[in-house]
PDB file of C-alpha atoms in Angstrom:
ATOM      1  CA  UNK A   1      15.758 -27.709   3.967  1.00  0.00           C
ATOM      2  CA  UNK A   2      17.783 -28.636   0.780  1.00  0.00           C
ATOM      3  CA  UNK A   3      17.487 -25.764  -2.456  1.00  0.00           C
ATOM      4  CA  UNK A   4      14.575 -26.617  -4.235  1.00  0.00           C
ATOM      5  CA  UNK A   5      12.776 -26.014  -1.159  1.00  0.00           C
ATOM      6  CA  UNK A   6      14.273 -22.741  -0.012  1.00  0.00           C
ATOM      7  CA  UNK A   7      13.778 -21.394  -3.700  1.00  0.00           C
ATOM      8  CA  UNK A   8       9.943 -22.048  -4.101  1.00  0.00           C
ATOM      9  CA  UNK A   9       9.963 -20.400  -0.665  1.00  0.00           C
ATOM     10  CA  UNK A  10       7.388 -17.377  -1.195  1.00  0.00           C
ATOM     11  CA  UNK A  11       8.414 -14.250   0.650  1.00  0.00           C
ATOM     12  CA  UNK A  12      11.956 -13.994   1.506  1.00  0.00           C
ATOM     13  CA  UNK A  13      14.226 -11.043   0.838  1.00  0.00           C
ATOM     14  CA  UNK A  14      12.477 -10.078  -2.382  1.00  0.00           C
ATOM     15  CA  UNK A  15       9.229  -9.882  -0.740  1.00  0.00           C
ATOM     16  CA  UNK A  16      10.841  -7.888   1.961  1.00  0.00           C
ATOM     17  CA  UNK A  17      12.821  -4.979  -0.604  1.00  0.00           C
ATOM     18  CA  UNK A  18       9.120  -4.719  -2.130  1.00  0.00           C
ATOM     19  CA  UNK A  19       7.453  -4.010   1.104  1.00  0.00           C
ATOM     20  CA  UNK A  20       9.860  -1.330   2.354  1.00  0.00           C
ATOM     21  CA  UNK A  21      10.278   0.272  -1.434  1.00  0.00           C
ATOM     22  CA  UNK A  22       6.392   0.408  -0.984  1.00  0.00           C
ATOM     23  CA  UNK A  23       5.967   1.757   2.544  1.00  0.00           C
ATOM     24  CA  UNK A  24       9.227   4.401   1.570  1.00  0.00           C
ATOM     25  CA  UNK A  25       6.965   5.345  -1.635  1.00  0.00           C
ATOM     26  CA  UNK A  26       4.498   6.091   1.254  1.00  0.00           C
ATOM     27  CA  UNK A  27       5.900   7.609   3.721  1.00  0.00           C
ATOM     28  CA  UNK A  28       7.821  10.025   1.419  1.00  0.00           C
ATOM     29  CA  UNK A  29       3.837  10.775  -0.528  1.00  0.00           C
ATOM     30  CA  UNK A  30       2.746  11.510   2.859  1.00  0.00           C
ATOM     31  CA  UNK A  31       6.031  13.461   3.830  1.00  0.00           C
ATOM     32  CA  UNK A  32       6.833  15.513   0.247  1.00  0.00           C
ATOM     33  CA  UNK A  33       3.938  14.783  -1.719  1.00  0.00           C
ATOM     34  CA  UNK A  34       3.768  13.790  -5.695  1.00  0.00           C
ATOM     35  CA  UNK A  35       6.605  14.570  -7.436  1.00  0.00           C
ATOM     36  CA  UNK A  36       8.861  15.609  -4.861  1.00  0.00           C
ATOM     37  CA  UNK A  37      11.359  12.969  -4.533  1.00  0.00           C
ATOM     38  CA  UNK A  38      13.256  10.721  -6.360  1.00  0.00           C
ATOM     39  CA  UNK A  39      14.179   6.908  -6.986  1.00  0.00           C
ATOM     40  CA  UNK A  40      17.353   7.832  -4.829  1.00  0.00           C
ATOM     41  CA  UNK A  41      14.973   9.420  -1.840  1.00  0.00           C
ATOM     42  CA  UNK A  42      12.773   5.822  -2.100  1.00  0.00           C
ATOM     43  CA  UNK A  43      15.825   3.703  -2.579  1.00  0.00           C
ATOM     44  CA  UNK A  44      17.743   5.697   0.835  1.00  0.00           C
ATOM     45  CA  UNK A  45      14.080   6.079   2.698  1.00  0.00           C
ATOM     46  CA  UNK A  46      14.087   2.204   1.890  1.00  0.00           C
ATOM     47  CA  UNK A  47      17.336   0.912   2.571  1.00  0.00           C
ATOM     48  CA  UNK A  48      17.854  -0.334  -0.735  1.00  0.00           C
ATOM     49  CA  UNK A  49      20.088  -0.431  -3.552  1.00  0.00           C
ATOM     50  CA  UNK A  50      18.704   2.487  -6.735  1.00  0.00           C
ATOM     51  CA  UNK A  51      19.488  -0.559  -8.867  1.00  0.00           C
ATOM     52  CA  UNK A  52      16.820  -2.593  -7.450  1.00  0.00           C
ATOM     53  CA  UNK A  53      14.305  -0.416  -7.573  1.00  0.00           C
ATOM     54  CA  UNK A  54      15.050   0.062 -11.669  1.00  0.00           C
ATOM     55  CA  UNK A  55      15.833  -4.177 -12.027  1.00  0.00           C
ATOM     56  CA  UNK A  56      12.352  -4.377 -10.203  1.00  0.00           C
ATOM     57  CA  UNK A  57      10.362  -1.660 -11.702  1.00  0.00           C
ATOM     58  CA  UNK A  58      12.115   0.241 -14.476  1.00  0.00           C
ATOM     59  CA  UNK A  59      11.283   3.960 -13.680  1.00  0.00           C
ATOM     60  CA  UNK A  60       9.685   6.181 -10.567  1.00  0.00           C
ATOM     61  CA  UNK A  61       6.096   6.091 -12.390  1.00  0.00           C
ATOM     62  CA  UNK A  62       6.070   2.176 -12.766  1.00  0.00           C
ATOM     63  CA  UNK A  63       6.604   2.131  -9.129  1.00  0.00           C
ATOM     64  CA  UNK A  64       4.323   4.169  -8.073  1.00  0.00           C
ATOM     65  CA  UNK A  65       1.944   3.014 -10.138  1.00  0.00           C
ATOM     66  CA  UNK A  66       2.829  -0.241  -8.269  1.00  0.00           C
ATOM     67  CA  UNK A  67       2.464   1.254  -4.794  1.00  0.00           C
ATOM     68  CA  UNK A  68      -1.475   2.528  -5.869  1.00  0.00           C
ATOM     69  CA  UNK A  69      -2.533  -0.244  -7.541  1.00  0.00           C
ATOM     70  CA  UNK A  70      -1.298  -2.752  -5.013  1.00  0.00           C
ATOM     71  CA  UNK A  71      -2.217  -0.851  -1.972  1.00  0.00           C
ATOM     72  CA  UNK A  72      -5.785   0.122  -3.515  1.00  0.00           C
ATOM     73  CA  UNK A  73      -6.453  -2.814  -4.006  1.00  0.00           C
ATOM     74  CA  UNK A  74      -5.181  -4.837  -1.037  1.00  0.00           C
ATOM     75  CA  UNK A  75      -7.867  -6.404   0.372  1.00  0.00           C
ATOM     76  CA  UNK A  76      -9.622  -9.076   2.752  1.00  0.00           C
ATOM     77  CA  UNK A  77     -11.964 -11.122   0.548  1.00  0.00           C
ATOM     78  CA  UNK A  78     -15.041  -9.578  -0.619  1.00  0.00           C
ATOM     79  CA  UNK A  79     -17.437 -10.028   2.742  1.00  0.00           C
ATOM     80  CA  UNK A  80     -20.095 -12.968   2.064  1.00  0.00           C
ATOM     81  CA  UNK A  81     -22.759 -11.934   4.821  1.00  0.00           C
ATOM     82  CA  UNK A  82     -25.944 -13.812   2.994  1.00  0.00           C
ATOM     83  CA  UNK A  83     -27.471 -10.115   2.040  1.00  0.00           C
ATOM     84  CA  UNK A  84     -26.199  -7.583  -0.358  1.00  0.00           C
ATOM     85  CA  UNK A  85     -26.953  -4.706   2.493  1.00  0.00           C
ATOM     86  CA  UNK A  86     -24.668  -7.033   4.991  1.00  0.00           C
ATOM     87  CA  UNK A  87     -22.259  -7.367   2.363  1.00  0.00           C
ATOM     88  CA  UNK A  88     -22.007  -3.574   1.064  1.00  0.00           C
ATOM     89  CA  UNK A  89     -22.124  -2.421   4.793  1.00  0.00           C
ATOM     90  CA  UNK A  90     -19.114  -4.334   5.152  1.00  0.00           C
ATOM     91  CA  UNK A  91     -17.233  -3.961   2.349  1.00  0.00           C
ATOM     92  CA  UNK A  92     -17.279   0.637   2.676  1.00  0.00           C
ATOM     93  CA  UNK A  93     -16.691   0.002   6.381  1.00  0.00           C
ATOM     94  CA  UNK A  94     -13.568  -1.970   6.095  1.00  0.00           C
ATOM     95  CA  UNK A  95     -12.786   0.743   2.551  1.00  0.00           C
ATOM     96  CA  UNK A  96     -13.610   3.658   5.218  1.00  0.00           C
ATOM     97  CA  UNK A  97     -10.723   1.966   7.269  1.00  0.00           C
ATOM     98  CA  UNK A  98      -8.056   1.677   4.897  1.00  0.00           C
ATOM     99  CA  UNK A  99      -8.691   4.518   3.549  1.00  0.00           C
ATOM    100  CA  UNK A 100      -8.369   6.735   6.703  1.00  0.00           C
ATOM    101  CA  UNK A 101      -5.896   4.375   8.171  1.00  0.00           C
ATOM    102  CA  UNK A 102      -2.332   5.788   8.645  1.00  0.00           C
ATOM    103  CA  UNK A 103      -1.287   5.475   4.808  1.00  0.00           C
ATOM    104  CA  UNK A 104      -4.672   5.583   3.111  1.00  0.00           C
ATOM    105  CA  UNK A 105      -4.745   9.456   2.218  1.00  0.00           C
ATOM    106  CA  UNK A 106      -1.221   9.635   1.147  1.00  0.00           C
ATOM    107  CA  UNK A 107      -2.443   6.425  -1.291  1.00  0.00           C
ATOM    108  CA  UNK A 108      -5.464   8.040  -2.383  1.00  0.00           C
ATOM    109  CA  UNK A 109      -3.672  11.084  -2.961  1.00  0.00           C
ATOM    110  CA  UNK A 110      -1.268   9.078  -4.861  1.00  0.00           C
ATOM    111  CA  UNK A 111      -3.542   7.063  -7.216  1.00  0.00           C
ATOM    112  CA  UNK A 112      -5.773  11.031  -7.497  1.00  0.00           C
ATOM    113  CA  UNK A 113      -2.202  12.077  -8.952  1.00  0.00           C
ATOM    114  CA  UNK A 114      -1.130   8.946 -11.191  1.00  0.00           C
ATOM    115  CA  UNK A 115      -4.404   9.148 -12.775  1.00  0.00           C
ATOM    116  CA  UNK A 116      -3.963  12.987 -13.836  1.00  0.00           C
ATOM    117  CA  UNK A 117      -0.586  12.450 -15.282  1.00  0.00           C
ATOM    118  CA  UNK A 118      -0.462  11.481 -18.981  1.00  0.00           C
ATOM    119  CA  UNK A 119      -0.800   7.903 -20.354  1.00  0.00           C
ATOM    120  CA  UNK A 120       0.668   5.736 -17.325  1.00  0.00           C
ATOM    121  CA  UNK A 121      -1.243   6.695 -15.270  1.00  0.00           C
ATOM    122  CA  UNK A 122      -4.525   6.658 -17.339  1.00  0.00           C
ATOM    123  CA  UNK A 123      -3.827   2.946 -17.235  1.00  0.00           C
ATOM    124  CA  UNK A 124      -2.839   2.896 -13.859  1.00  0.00           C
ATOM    125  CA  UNK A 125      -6.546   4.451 -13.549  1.00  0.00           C
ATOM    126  CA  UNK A 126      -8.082   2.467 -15.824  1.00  0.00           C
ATOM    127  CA  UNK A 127      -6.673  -1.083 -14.021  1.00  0.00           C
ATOM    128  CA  UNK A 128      -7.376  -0.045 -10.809  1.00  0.00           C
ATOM    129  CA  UNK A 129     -11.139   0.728 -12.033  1.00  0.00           C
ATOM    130  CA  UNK A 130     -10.953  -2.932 -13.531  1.00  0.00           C
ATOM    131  CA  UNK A 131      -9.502  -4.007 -10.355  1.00  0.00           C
ATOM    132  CA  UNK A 132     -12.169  -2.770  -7.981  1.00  0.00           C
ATOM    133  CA  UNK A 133     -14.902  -3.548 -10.648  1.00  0.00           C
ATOM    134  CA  UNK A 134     -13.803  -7.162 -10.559  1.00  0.00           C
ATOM    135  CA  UNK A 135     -13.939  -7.559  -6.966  1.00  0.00           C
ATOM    136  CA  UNK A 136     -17.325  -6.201  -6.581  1.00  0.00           C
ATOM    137  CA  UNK A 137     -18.791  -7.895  -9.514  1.00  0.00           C
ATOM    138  CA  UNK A 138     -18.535 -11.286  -7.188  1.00  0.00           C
ATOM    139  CA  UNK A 139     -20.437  -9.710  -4.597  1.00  0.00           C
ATOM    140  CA  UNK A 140     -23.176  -8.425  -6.786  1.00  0.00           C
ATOM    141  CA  UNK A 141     -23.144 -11.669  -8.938  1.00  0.00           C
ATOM    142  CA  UNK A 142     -23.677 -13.717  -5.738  1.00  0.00           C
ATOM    143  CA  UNK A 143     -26.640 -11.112  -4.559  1.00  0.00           C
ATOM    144  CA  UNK A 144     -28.159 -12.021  -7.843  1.00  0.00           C
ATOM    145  CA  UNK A 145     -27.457 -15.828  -7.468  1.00  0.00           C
ATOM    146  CA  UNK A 146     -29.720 -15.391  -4.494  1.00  0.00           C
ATOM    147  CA  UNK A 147     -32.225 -13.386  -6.153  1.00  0.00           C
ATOM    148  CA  UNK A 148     -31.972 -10.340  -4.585  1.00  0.00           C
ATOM    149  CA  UNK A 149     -31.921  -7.175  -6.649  1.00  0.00           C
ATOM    150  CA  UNK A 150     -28.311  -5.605  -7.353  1.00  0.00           C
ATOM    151  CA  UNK A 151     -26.789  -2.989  -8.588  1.00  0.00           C
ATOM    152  CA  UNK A 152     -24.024  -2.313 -11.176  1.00  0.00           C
ATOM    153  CA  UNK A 153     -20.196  -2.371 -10.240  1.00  0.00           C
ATOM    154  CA  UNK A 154     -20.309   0.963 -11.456  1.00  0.00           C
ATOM    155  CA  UNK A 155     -23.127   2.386  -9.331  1.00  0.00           C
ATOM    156  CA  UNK A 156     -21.260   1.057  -6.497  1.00  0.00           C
ATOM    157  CA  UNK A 157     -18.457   2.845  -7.253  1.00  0.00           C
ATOM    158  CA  UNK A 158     -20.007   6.238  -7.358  1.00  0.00           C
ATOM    159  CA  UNK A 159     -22.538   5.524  -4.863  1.00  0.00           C
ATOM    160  CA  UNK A 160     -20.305   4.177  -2.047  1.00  0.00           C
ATOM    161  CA  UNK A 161     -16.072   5.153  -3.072  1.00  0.00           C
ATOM    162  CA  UNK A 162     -16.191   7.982  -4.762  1.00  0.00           C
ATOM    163  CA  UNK A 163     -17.523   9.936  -2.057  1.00  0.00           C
ATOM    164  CA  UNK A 164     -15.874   8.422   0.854  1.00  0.00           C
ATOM    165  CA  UNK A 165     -12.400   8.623  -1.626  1.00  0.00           C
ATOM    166  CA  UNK A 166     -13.517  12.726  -1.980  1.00  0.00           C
ATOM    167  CA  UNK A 167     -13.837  13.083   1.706  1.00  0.00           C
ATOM    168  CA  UNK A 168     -10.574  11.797   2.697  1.00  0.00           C
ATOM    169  CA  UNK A 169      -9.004  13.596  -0.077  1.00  0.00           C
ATOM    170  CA  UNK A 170     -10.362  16.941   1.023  1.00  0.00           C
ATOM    171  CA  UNK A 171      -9.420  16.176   4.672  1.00  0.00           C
ATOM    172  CA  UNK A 172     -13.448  15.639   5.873  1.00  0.00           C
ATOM    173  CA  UNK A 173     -12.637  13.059   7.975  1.00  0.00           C
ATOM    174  CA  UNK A 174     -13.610  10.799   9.839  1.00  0.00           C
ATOM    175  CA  UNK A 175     -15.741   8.802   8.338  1.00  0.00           C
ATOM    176  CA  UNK A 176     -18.116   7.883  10.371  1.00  0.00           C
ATOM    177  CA  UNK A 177     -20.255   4.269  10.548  1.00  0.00           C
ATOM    178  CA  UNK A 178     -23.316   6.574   9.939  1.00  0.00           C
ATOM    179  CA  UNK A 179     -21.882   8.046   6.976  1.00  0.00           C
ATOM    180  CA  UNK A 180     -20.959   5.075   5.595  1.00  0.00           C
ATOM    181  CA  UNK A 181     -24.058   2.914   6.105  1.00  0.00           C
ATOM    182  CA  UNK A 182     -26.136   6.247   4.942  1.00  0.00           C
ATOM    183  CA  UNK A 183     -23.931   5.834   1.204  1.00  0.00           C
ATOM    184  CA  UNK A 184     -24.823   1.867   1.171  1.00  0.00           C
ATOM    185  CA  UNK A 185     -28.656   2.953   2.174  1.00  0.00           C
ATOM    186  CA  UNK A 186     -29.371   5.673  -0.794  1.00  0.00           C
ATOM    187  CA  UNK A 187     -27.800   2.905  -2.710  1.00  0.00           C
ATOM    188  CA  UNK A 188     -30.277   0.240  -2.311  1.00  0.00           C
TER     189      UNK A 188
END
């Protein structure tokens, strides 16, 4: 492999740094909670250098801002079942999974915190709104496409995430496939 190859390589050590700076954001949310560590506690937790975390990200809030956006908003692809019920069904069940996987609460309780705490993270708020508006917008644009009657991003979001987002936030969990088919049902 000569150098032009090896440095269009994706991945690679960056790649890696950013994966264990996020998981270490993680793990400590989950272990200390918001505001109870510094970029020294990620950059130890991690195994990395303080100075790459600032190079990368500039300050603790940019990086955690980071962490919630990214990890809100990694995603399969929006489902494509040929019905807006198959599609919705699917789309909370695999959000009820994330969401209540290993990581999910300390993420949720992450973004809850971002989002209460001054301009940053209204915009971290505000794009990860856009975010998950964006990727449901497809869905519902290709219900429509097929002429079957759909609702707004927005009615989605309350209808669907917001609760399932409360639950796990107040520890009611788990969320069951009942629960989350009965949130996509009173939606249509």
């Amino acid at each position: 492999m000569d150098e032009r190859q090896r440095a269009r390589r994706p991945g690679g050590r960056s790649a890696r740094v950013g994966t264990q700076v996020h998981q270490a954001v993680t793990d400590l949310i989950s272990e200390r909670g918001y505001g109870n560590f510094t970029v020294g506690d990620v950059a130890a937790h991690a195994g990395v250098a303080d100075s790459s975390i600032y190079r990368r990200w500039g300050n603790l809030e940019t990086l955690l801002t980071d962490v919630a956006l990214t990890r809100l908003n990694a995603q399969s692809p929006m489902p494509d079942t040929g019905s807006l019920a198959g599609d919705l069904r699917t789309y909370a069940a695999q959000v009820a999974r994330e969401i209540t996987g290993p990581d999910g609460p300390a993420v949720l309780h992450l973004a809850f915190a971002l989002s209460s705490s001054g301009q940053q993270g209204l915009q971290a708020g505000a794009a990860l709104r856009a975010e998950r508006t964006r990727q449901l917008q497809s869905m519902l644009d290709r219900a429509r496409d097929r002429g079957e009657r759909a609702p707004d991003a927005l009615e989605v979001l309350d209808h669907i995430l917001a609760p399932m987002y409360i639950r796990v936030l107040f520890g009611m969990v788990p969320l069951s496939p009942d629960y989350v088919d009965g949130l996509v049902d009173r939606l249509l």
